[in-house]
Short mmCIF file of C-alpha atoms in Angstrom, two decimals:
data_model
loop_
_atom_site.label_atom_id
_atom_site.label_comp_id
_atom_site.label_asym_id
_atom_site.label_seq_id
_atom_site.Cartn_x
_atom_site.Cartn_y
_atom_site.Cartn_z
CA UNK A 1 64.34 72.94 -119.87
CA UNK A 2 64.42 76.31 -118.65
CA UNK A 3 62.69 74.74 -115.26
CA UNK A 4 65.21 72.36 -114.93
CA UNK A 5 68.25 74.59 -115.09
CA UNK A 6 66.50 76.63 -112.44
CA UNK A 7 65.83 73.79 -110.10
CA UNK A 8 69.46 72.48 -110.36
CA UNK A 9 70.94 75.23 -108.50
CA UNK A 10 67.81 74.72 -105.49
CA UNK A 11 69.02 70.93 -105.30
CA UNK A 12 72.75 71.30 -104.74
CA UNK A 13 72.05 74.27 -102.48
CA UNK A 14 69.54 71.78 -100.47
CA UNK A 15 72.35 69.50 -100.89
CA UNK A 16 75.09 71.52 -99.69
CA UNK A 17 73.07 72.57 -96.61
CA UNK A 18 72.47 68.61 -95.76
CA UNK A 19 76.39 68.59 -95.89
CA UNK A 20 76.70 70.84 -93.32
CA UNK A 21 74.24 70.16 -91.21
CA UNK A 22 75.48 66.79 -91.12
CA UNK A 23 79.28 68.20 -90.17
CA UNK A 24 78.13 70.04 -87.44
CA UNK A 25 76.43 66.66 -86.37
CA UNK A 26 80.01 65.20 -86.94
CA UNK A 27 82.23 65.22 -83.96
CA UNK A 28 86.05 66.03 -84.75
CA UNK A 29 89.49 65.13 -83.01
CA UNK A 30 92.77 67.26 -83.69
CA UNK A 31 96.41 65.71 -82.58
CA UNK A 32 98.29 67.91 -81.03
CA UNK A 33 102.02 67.80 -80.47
CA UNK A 34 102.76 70.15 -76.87
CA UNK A 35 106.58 70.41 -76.68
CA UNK A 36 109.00 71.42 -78.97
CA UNK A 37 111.22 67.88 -78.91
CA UNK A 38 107.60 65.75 -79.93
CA UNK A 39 107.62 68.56 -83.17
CA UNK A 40 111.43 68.11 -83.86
CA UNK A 41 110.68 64.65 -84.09
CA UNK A 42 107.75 64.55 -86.32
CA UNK A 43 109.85 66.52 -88.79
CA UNK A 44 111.45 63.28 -90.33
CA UNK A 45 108.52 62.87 -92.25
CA UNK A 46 108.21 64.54 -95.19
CA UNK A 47 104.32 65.22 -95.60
CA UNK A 48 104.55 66.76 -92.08
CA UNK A 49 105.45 70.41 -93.48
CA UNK A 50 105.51 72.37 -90.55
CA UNK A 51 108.77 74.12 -89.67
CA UNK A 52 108.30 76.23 -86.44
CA UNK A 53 106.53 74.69 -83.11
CA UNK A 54 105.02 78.50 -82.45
CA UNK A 55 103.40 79.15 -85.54
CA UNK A 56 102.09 75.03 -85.88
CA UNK A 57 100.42 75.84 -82.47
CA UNK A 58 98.94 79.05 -84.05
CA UNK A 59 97.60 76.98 -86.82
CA UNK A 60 95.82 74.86 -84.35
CA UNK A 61 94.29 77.35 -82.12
CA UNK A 62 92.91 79.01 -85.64
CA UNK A 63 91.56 75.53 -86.69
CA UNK A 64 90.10 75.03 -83.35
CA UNK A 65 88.45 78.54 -83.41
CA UNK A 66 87.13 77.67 -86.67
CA UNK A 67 85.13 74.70 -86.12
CA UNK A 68 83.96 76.19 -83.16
CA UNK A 69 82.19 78.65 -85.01
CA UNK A 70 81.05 75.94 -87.74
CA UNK A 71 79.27 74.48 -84.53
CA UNK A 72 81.64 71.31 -84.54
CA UNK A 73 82.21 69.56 -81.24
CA UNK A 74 85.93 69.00 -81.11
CA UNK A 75 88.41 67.14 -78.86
CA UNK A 76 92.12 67.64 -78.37
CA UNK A 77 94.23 64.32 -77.99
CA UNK A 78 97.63 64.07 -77.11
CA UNK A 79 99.85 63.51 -79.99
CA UNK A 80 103.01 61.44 -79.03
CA UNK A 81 105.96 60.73 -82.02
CA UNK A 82 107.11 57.50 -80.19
CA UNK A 83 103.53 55.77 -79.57
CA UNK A 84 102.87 56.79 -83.16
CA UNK A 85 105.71 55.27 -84.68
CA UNK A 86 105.01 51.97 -82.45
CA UNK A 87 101.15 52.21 -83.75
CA UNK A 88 102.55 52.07 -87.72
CA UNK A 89 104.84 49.35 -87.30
CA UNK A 90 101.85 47.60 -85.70
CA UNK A 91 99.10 48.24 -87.90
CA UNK A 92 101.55 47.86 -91.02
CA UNK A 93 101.13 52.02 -92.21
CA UNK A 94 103.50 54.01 -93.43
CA UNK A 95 103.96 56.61 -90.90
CA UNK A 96 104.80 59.17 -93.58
CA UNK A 97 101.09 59.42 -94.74
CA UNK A 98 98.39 61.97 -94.03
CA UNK A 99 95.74 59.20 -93.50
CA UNK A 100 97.73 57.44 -90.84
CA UNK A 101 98.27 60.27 -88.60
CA UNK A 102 94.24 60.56 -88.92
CA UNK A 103 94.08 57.23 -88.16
CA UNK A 104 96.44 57.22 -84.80
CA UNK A 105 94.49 60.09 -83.70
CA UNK A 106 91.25 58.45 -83.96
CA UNK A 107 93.03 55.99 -81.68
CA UNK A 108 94.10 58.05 -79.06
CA UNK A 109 90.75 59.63 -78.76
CA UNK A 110 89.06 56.69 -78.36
CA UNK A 111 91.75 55.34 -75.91
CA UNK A 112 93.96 58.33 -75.10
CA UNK A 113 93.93 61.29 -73.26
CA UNK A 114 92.04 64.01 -74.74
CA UNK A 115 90.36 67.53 -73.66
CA UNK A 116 87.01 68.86 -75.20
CA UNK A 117 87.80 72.38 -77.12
CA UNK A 118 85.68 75.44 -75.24
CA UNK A 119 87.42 78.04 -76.89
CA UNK A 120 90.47 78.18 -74.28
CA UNK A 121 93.11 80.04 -75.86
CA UNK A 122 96.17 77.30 -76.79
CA UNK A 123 98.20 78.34 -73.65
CA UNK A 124 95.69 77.23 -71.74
CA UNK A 125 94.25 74.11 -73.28
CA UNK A 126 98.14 72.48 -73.39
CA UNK A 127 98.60 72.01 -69.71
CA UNK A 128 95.39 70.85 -69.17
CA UNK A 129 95.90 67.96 -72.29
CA UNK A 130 99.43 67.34 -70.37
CA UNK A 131 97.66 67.04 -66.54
CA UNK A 132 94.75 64.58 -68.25
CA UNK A 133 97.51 62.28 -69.90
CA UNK A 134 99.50 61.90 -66.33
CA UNK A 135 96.27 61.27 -64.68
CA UNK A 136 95.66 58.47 -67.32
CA UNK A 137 99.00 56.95 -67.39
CA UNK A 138 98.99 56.73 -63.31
CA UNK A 139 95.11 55.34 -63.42
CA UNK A 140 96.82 53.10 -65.76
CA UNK A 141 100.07 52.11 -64.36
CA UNK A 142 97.99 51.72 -60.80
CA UNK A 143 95.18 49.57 -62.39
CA UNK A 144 97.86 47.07 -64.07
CA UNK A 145 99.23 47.14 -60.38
CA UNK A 146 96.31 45.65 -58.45
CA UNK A 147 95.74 43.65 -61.44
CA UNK A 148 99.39 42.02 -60.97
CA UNK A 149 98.87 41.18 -57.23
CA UNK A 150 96.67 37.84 -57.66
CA UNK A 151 94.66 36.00 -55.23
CA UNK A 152 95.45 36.14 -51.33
CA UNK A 153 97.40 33.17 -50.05
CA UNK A 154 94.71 33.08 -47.11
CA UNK A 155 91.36 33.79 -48.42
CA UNK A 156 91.04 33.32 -51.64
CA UNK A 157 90.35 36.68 -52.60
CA UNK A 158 91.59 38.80 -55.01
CA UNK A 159 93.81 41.16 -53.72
CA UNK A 160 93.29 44.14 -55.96
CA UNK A 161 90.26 43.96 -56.05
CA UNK A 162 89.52 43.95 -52.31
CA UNK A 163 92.37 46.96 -52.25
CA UNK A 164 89.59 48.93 -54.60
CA UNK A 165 86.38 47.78 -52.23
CA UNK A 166 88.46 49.12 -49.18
CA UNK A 167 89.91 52.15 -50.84
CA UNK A 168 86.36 53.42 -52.54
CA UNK A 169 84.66 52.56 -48.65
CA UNK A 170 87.05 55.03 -47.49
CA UNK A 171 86.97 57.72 -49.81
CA UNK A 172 83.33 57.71 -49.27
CA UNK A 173 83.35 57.66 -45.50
CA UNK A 174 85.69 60.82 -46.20
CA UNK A 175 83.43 62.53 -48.11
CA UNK A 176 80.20 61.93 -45.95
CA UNK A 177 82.44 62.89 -42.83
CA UNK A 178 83.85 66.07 -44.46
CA UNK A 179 80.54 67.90 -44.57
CA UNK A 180 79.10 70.16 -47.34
CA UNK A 181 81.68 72.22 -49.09
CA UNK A 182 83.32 71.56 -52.19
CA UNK A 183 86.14 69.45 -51.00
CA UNK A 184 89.65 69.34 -52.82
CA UNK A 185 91.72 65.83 -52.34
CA UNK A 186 95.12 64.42 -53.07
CA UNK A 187 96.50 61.19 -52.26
CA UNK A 188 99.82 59.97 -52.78
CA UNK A 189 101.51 56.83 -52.24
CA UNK A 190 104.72 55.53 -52.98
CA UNK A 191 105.12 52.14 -55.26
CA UNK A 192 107.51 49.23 -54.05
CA UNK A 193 109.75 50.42 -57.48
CA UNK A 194 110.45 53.89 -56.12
CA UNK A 195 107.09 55.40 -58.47
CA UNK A 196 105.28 58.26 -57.06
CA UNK A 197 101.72 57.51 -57.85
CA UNK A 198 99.20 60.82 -57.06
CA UNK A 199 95.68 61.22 -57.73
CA UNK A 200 93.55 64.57 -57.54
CA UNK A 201 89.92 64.63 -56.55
CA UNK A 202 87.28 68.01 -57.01
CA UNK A 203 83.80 67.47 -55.70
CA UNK A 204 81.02 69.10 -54.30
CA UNK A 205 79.18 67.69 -51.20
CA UNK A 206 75.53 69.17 -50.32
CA UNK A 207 72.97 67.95 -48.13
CA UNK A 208 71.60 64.70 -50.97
CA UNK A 209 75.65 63.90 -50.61
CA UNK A 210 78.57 63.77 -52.59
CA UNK A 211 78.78 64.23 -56.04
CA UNK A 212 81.56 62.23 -57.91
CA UNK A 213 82.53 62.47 -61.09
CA UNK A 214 82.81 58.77 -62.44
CA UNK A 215 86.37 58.81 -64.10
CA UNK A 216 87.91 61.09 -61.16
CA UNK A 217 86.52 59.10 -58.24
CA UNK A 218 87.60 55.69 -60.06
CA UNK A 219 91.20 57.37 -60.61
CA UNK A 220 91.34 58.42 -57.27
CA UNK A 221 89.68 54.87 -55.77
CA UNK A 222 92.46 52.80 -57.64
CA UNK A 223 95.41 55.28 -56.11
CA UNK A 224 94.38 54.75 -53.04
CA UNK A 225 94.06 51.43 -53.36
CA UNK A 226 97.30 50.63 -54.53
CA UNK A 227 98.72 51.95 -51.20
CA UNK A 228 95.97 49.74 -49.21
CA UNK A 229 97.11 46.78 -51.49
CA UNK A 230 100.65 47.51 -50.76
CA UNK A 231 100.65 48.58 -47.19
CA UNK A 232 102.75 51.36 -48.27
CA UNK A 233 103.32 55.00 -46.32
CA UNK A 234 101.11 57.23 -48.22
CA UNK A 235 98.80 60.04 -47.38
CA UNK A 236 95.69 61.90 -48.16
CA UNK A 237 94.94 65.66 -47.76
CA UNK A 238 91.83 67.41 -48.21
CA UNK A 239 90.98 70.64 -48.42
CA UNK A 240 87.50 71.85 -48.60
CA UNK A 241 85.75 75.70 -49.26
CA UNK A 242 82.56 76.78 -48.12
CA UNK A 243 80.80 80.05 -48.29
CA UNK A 244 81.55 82.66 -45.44
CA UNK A 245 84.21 80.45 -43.99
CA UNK A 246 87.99 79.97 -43.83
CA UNK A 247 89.09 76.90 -46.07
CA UNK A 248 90.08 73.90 -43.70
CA UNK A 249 92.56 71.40 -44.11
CA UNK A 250 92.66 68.01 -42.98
CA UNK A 251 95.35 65.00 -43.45
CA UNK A 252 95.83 61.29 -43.14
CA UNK A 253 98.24 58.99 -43.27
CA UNK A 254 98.35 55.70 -44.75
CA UNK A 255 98.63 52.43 -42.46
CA UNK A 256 97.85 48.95 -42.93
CA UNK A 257 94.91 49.62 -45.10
CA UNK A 258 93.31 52.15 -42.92
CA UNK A 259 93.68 56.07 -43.02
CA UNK A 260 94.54 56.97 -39.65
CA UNK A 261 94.10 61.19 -38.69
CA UNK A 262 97.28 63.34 -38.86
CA UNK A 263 97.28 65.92 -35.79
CA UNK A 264 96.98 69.76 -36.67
CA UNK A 265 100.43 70.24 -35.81
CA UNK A 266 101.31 67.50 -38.65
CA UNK A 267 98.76 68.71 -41.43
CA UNK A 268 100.84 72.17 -41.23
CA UNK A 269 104.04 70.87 -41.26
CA UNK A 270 103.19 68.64 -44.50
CA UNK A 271 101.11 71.49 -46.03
CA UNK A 272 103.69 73.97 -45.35
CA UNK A 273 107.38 72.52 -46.43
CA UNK A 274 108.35 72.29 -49.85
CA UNK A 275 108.06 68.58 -50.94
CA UNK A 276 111.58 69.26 -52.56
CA UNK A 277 114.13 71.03 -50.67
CA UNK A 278 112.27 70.05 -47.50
CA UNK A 279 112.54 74.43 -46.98
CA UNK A 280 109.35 75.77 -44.74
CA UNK A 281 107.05 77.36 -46.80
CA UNK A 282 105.10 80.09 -45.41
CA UNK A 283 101.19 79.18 -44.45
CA UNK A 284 98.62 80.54 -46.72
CA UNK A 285 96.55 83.47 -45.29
CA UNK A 286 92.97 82.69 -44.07
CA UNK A 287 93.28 78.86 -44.20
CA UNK A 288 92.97 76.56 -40.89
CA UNK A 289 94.98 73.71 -40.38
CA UNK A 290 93.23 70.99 -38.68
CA UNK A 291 93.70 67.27 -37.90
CA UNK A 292 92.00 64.80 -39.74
CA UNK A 293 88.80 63.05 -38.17
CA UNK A 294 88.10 59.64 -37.61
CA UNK A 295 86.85 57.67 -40.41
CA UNK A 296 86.05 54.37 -38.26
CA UNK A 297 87.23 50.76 -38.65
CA UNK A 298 83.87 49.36 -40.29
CA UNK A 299 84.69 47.78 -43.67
CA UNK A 300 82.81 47.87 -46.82
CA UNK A 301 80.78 44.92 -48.31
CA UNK A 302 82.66 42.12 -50.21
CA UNK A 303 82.75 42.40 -53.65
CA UNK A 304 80.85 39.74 -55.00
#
């Protein structure tokens, strides 16, 4: 007997260590609600107890910080009072539950917009959640787009689709043109219902080529391609850094399904007045304005 009350204590200590091993093996996902009127809102439910938006985003950042230090990989997903509501009515939970907040978030991560915690203090980690949820919901909104526009009356072939072909062939010949650096990118291009779609593009070209990150370059691709697909009056600007040199920026313009080169003149003027008041703004110090280069007229290879 008096070995088997000393062996008990060994197993649930072995037991207890296979329990956390195997949390630190288990990913986690917090919901996180990043204005004041999305907390205000989840207050009509009772189980939610918080009271004050400040101190419930203290709570998170200590969570955060804690299973960071348990060695738990965590994500932060963007928690949004009207998409959950819409989620319970549709999956038949009752929104005032613990378990079905778990379960919307589990949703959104696997769906939604979400950030991967690396210790950035709470401040920092909201805008970033915020600028990766408007990035989805324009990849989104643009991809439904070219999805919408059907088959060409001519050729048979689908229009979005060869929008995406002809807007990826592009962005590529941009890249390959632009040089080594690491290259900054925007493109924006108005929708035929008055939308504003923009796209943002960071990459680093060396001398194997460009390296793209999947998701970013796809974003970008399917921006850009809703102005080819539309024939509408966008624009791309790119600004690219290398060592020992002033940062240069280049522009296009959008027509027709080509980007044709802006002249230095009209890179500064778009660079340097305020999108807004249409006030000059003054020209950043140590930057060159250039005019964009020719990207040719070859086109890309049907999509087959």
């Amino acid at each position: 007997m008096a070995h088997i009350k000393q062996a008990r204590p060994s197993r649930q200590r072995g037991t207890t260590s296979m329990r956390r091993a195997l949390r630190r093996e288990a990913p986690s996902t917090v919901g996180l609600l990043v204005d004041p009127e999305d907390f205000a809102d989840m207050r009509c439910y009772r189980s939610f107890t918080f009271e004050d938006h400040a101190v419930y985003l203290q709570q998170v950042e200590n969570l955060l910080r804690t299973l960071a230090a348990q060695g738990v990989h965590t994500t932060v997903a963007l928690f949004d009072p009207a998409d959950y509501a819409e989620f319970c009515a549709e999956s038949g939970l009752e929104p005032d539950e613990h378990t079905s907040r778990s379960r919307f978030t589990a949703e959104i991560a696997a769906a939604g917009a979400t950030v991967a915690y690396t210790g950035q203090p709470i401040d920092t980690l909201i805008p970033l959640l915020v600028s990766q949820a408007v990035r989805r919901a324009t990849w989104e909104y643009a991809t439904m787009l070219l999805a919408g526009l059907g088959d060409c009356a001519d050729c048979g072939r689908d229009i979005g689709r060869a929008a995406f072909d002809r807007a990826s062939h592009l962005l590529m010949r941009l890249l390959d043109t632009a040089g080594p650096g690491t290259h900054h990118l925007v493109c924006s291009t108005p929708t035929e219902d008055g939308e504003q779609l923009l796209a943002v593009l960071h990459t680093a070209r060396h001398t194997d080529g460009a390296r793209l990150s999947t998701s970013e370059g796809a974003e970008f691709a399917t921006v850009l391609a809703a102005g080819v697909a539309l024939e509408t009056q966008g624009g791309v600007v790119l600004r690219t850094t290398a060592p020992d040199a002033s940062d240069r920026v280049h522009g296009w313009r959008l027509h027709r399904g080509s980007l044709l080169p802006l002249t230095a003149g009209e890179v500064f003027s778009a660079y340097c007045t305020d999108a807004d008041t249409g006030e000059p703004v003054p020209p950043e110090s140590g930057v060159e304005y250039c005019a964009g280069f020719d990207l040719g007229a070859d086109e890309p290879e049907p999509h087959r």
